[in-house]
Short mmCIF file of C-alpha atoms in Angstrom, two decimals:
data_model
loop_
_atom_site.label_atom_id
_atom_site.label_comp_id
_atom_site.label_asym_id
_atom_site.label_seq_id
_atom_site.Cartn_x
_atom_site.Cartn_y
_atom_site.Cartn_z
CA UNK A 1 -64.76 37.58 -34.63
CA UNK A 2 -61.14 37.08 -35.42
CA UNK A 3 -58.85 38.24 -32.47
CA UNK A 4 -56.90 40.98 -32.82
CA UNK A 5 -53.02 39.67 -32.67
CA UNK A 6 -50.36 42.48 -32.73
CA UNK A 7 -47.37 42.54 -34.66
CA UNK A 8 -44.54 42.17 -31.45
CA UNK A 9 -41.72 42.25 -34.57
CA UNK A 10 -38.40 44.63 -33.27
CA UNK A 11 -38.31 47.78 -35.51
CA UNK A 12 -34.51 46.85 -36.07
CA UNK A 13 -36.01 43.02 -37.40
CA UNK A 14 -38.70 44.48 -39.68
CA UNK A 15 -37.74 44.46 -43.82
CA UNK A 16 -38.08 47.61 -45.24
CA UNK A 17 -39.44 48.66 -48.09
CA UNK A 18 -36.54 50.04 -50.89
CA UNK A 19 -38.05 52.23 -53.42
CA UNK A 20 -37.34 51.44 -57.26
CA UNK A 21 -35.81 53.66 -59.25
CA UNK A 22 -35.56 53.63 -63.33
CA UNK A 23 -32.17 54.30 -64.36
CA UNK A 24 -30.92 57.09 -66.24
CA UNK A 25 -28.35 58.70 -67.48
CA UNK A 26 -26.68 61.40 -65.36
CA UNK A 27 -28.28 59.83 -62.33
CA UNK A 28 -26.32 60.43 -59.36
CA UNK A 29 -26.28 58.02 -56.65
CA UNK A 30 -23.87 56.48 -54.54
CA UNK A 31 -22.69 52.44 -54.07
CA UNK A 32 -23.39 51.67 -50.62
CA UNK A 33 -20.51 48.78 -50.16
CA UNK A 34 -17.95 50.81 -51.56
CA UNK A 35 -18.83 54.31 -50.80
CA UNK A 36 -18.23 54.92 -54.22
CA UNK A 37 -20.17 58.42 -55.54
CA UNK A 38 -20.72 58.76 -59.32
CA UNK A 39 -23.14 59.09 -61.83
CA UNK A 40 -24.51 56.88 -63.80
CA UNK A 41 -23.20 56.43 -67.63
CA UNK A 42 -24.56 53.71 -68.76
CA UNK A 43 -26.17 50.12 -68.16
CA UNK A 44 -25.99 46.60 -69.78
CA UNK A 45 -26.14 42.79 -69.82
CA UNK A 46 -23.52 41.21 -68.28
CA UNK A 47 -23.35 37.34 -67.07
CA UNK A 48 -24.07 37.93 -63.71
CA UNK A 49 -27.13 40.31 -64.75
CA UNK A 50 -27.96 44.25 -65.70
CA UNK A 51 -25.10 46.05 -64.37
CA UNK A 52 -24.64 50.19 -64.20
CA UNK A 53 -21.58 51.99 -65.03
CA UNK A 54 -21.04 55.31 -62.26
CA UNK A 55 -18.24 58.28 -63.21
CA UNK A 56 -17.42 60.05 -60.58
CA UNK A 57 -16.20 63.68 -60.44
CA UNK A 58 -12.84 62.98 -61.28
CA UNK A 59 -13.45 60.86 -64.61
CA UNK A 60 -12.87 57.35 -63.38
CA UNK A 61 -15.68 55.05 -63.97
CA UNK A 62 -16.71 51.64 -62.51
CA UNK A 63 -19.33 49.03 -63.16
CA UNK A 64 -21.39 47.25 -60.23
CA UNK A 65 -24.07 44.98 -60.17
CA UNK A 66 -27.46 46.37 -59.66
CA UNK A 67 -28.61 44.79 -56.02
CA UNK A 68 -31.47 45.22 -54.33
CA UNK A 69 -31.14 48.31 -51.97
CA UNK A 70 -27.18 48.73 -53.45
CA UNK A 71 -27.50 52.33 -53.66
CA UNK A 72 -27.62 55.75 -51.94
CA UNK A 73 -29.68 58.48 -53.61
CA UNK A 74 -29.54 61.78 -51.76
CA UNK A 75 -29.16 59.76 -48.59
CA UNK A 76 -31.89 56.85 -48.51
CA UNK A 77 -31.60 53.52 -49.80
CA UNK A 78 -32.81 52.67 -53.42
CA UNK A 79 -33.15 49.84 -55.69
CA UNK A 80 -31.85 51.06 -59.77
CA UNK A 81 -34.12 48.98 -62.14
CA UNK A 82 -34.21 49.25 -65.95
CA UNK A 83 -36.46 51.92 -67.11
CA UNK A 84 -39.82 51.15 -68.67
CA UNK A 85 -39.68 50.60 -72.06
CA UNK A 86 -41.23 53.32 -73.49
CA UNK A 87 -45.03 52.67 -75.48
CA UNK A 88 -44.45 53.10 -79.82
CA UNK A 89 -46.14 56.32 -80.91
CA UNK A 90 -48.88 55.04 -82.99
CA UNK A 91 -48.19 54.99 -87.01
CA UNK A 92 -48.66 58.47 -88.41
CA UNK A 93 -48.90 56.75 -91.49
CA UNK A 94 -51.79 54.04 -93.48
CA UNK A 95 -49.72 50.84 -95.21
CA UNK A 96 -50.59 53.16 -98.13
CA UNK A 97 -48.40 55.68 -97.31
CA UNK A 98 -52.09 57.94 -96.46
CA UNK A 99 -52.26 60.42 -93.35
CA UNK A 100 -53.32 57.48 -90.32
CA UNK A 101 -56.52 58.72 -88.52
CA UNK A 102 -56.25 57.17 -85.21
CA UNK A 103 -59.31 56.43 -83.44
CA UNK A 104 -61.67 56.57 -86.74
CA UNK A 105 -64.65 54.62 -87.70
CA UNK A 106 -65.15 52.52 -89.95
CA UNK A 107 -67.69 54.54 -92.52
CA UNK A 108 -70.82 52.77 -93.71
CA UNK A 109 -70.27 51.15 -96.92
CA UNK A 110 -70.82 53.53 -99.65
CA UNK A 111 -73.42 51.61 -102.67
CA UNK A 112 -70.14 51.76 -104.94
CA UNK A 113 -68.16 48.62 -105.06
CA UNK A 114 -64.48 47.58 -106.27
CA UNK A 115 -63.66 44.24 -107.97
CA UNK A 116 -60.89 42.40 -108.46
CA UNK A 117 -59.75 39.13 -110.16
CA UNK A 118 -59.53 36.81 -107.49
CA UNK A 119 -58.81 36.33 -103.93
CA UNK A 120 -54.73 37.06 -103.80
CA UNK A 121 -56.37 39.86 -105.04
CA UNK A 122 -58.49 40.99 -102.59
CA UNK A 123 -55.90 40.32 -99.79
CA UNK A 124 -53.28 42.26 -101.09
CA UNK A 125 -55.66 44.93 -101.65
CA UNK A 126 -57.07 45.09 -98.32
CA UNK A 127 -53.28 44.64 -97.08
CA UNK A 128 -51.98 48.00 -98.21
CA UNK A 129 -55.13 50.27 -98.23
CA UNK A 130 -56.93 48.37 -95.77
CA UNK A 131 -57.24 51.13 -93.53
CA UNK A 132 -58.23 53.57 -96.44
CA UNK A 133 -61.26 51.41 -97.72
CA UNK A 134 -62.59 51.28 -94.40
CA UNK A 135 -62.65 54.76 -93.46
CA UNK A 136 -64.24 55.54 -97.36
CA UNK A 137 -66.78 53.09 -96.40
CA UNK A 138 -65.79 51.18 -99.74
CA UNK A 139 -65.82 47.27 -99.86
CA UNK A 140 -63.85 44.88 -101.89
CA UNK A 141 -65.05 41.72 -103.89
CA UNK A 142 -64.08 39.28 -106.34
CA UNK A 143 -64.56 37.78 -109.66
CA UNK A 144 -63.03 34.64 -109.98
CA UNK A 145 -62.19 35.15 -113.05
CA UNK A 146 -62.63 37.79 -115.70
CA UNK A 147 -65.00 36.35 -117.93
CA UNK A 148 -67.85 36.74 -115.23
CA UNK A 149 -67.55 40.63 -115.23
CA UNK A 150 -70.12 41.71 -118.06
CA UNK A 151 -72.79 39.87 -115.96
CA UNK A 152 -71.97 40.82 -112.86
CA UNK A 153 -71.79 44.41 -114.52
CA UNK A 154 -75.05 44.24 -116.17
CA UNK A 155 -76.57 42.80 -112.39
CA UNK A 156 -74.74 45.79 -110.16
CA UNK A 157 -76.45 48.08 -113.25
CA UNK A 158 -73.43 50.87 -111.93
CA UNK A 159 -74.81 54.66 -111.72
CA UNK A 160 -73.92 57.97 -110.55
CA UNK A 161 -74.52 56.90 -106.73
CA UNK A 162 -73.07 53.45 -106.80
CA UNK A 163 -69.77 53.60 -108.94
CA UNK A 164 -68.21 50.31 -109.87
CA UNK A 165 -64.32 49.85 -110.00
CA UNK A 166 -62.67 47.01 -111.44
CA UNK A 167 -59.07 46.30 -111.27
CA UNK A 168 -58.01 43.27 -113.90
CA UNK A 169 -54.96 41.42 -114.33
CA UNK A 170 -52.72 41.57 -117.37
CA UNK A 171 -54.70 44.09 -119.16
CA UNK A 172 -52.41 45.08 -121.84
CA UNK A 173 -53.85 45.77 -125.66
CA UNK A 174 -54.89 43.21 -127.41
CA UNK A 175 -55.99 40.66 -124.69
CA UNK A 176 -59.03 39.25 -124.03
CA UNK A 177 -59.02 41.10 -120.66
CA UNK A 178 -58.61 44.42 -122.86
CA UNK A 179 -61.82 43.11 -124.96
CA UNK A 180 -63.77 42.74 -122.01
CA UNK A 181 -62.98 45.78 -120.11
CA UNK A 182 -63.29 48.00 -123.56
CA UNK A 183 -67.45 46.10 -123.50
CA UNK A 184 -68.13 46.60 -119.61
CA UNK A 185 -66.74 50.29 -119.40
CA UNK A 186 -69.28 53.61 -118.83
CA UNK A 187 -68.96 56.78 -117.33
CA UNK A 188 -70.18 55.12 -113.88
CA UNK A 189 -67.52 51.63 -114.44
CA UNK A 190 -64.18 51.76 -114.68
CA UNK A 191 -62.31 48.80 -115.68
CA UNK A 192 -58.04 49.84 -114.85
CA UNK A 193 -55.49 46.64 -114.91
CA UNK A 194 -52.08 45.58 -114.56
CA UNK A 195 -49.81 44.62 -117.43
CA UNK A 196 -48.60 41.25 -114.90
CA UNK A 197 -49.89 37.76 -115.37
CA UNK A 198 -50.64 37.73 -111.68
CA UNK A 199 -50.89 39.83 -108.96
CA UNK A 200 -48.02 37.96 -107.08
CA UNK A 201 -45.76 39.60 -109.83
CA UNK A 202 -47.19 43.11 -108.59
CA UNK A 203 -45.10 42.66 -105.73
CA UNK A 204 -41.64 43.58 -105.82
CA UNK A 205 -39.22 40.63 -106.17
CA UNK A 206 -36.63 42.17 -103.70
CA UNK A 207 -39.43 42.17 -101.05
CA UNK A 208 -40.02 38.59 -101.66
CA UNK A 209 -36.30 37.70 -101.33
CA UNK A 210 -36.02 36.71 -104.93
CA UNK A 211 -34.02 38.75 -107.51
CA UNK A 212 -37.09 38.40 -110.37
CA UNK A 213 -40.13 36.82 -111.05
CA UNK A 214 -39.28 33.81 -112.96
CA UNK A 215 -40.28 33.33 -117.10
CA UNK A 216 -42.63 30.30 -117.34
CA UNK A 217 -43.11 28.57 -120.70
CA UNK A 218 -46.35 28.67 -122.21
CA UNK A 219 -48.72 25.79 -121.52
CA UNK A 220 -47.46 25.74 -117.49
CA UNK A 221 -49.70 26.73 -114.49
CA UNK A 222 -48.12 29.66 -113.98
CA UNK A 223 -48.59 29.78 -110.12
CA UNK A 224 -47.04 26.24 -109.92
CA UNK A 225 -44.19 26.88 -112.41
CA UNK A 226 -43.23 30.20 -110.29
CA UNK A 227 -43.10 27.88 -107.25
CA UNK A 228 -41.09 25.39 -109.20
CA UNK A 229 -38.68 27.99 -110.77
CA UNK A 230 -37.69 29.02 -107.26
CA UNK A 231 -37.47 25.76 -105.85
CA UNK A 232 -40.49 26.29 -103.35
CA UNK A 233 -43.08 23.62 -102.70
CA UNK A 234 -45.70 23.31 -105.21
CA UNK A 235 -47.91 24.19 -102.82
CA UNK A 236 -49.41 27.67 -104.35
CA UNK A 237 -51.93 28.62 -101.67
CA UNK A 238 -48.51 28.38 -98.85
CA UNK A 239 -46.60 30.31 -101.46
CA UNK A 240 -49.19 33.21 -101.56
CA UNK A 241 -48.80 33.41 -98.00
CA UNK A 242 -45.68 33.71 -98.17
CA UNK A 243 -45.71 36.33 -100.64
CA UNK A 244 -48.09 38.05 -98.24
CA UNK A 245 -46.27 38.11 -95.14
CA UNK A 246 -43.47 39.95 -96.90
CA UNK A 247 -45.95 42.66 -97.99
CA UNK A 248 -45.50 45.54 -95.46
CA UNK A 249 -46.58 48.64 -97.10
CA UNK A 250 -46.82 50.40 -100.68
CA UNK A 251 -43.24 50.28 -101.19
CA UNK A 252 -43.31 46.40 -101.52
CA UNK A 253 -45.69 46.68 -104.68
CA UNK A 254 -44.84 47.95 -108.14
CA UNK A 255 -45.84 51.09 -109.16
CA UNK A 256 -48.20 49.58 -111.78
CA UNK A 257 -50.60 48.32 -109.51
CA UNK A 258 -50.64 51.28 -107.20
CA UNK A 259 -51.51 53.99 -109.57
CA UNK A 260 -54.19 51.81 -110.81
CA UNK A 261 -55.47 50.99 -107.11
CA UNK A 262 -55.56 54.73 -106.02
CA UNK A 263 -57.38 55.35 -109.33
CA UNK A 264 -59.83 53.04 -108.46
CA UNK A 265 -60.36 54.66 -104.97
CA UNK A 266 -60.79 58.16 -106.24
CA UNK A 267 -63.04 56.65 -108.48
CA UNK A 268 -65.75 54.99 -106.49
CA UNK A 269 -66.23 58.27 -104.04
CA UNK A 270 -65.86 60.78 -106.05
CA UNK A 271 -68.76 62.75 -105.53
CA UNK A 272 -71.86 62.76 -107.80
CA UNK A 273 -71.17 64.90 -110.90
CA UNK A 274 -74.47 65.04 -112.11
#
């Protein structure tokens, strides 16, 4: 057993414990070294550390250094410390500018499906309305490539319970995307596009940096000629990244592609009709 040994310390010897106290403003304390009564206006940086600025009654103001146990508040020693910064209310808003519901489940994933091109595609998509497909229970895939989508649409065989969305670059009239999506499309698919060559143009060039998407001449990668253009390594996949990390919310994309997104949404859980 360990013996007991007691503490033999003079009371007038022993450190004492200063409470903290956050700082704020109208705080009225008193500096202990120069008696000096005010309260408090202000804090701030300085090169000798945080230092509070006390007014006292009569207007004049003065600046001391915030010491341990420096100040007098209602009598008893304290210790002024910056406040706790205070914890960011939690988004009241999706990425796609949707009412946020925090705390919500994902929903099981509904039999419908929406497509897309290709994978800078899909990770835009989930990007912005992330948070929407999840709590819809509606999953994303991809195509690589448009000419795949009348077989994969005659293999997902798309009916009133499992609706099929597909969202298609460049579809403007005439193309062979707008042949393809005019063969593929029934009351239970619905094919939507984009009139740009790529999705990377869906993104607004002023939240990129840029002040337009560059023109590249027929016959050119277009990825690589974009990265060219603007002088970026021709390294396509780094560039998408790029692209992506300046992608905060709906109001980096074009209106083009969100219309058609939302569409797309509505689409796949609307309820059965028949």
């Amino acid at each position: 057993m360990r013996a007991y040994s007691p503490d033999l310390t003079p009371p007038w010897k022993k450190r004492r414990t200063v409470p903290q106290v956050p700082l704020e403003r109208d705080l009225v304390v008193e500096e202990v070294t120069s008696g000096f009564c005010g309260a408090v206006t202000g804090w701030e940086k300085s090169a000798q550390g945080l230092v509070v600025s006390l007014e006292d009654r009569f207007g004049k103001t003065r600046v001391f250094p915030l010491t341990e146990g420096g100040f007098l508040l209602e009598g008893h020693a304290v210790t002024l410390v910056r406040p706790a910064a205070a914890t960011p209310a939690p988004p009241s808003r999706t990425a796609s500018g949707s009412v946020a519901v925090p705390g919500a489940r994902a929903r099981v994933a509904r039999a419908g499906r929406i497509y897309v091109e290709g994978r800078h595609d899909a990770e835009l998509v989930e990007r912005v309305w992330g948070d929407d497909l999840r709590i819809e229970g509606v999953v994303v895939e991809y195509l690589e490539g448009v000419d795949d989508l009348p077989a994969i649409v005659e293999e997902f065989a798309p009916g009133p319970d499992a609706r099929l969305g597909v969202l298609v670059d460049h579809l403007v009239p005439g193309s062979k995307e707008a042949r393809i999506a005019a063969e593929v499309a029934s009351p239970h698919a619905l094919v939507v596009g984009h009139p740009y060559i790529d999705i990377w143009e869906a993104v607004k060039p002023s939240s990129v940096g840029i002040a337009a998407w560059p023109r590249v001449p027929r016959g050119q990668d277009w990825k690589t000629g974009i990265c060219r253009a603007l002088g970026w390594p021709e390294n396509t996949g780094a560039a998408w990244q790029h692209i992506l990390s300046r992608v905060h919310s709906y109001k980096d994309l074009e209106p083009e592609l969100l219309g058609r997104v939302e569409e797309l949404i509505d689409f796949v859980t609307a309820p059965d009709q028949t």
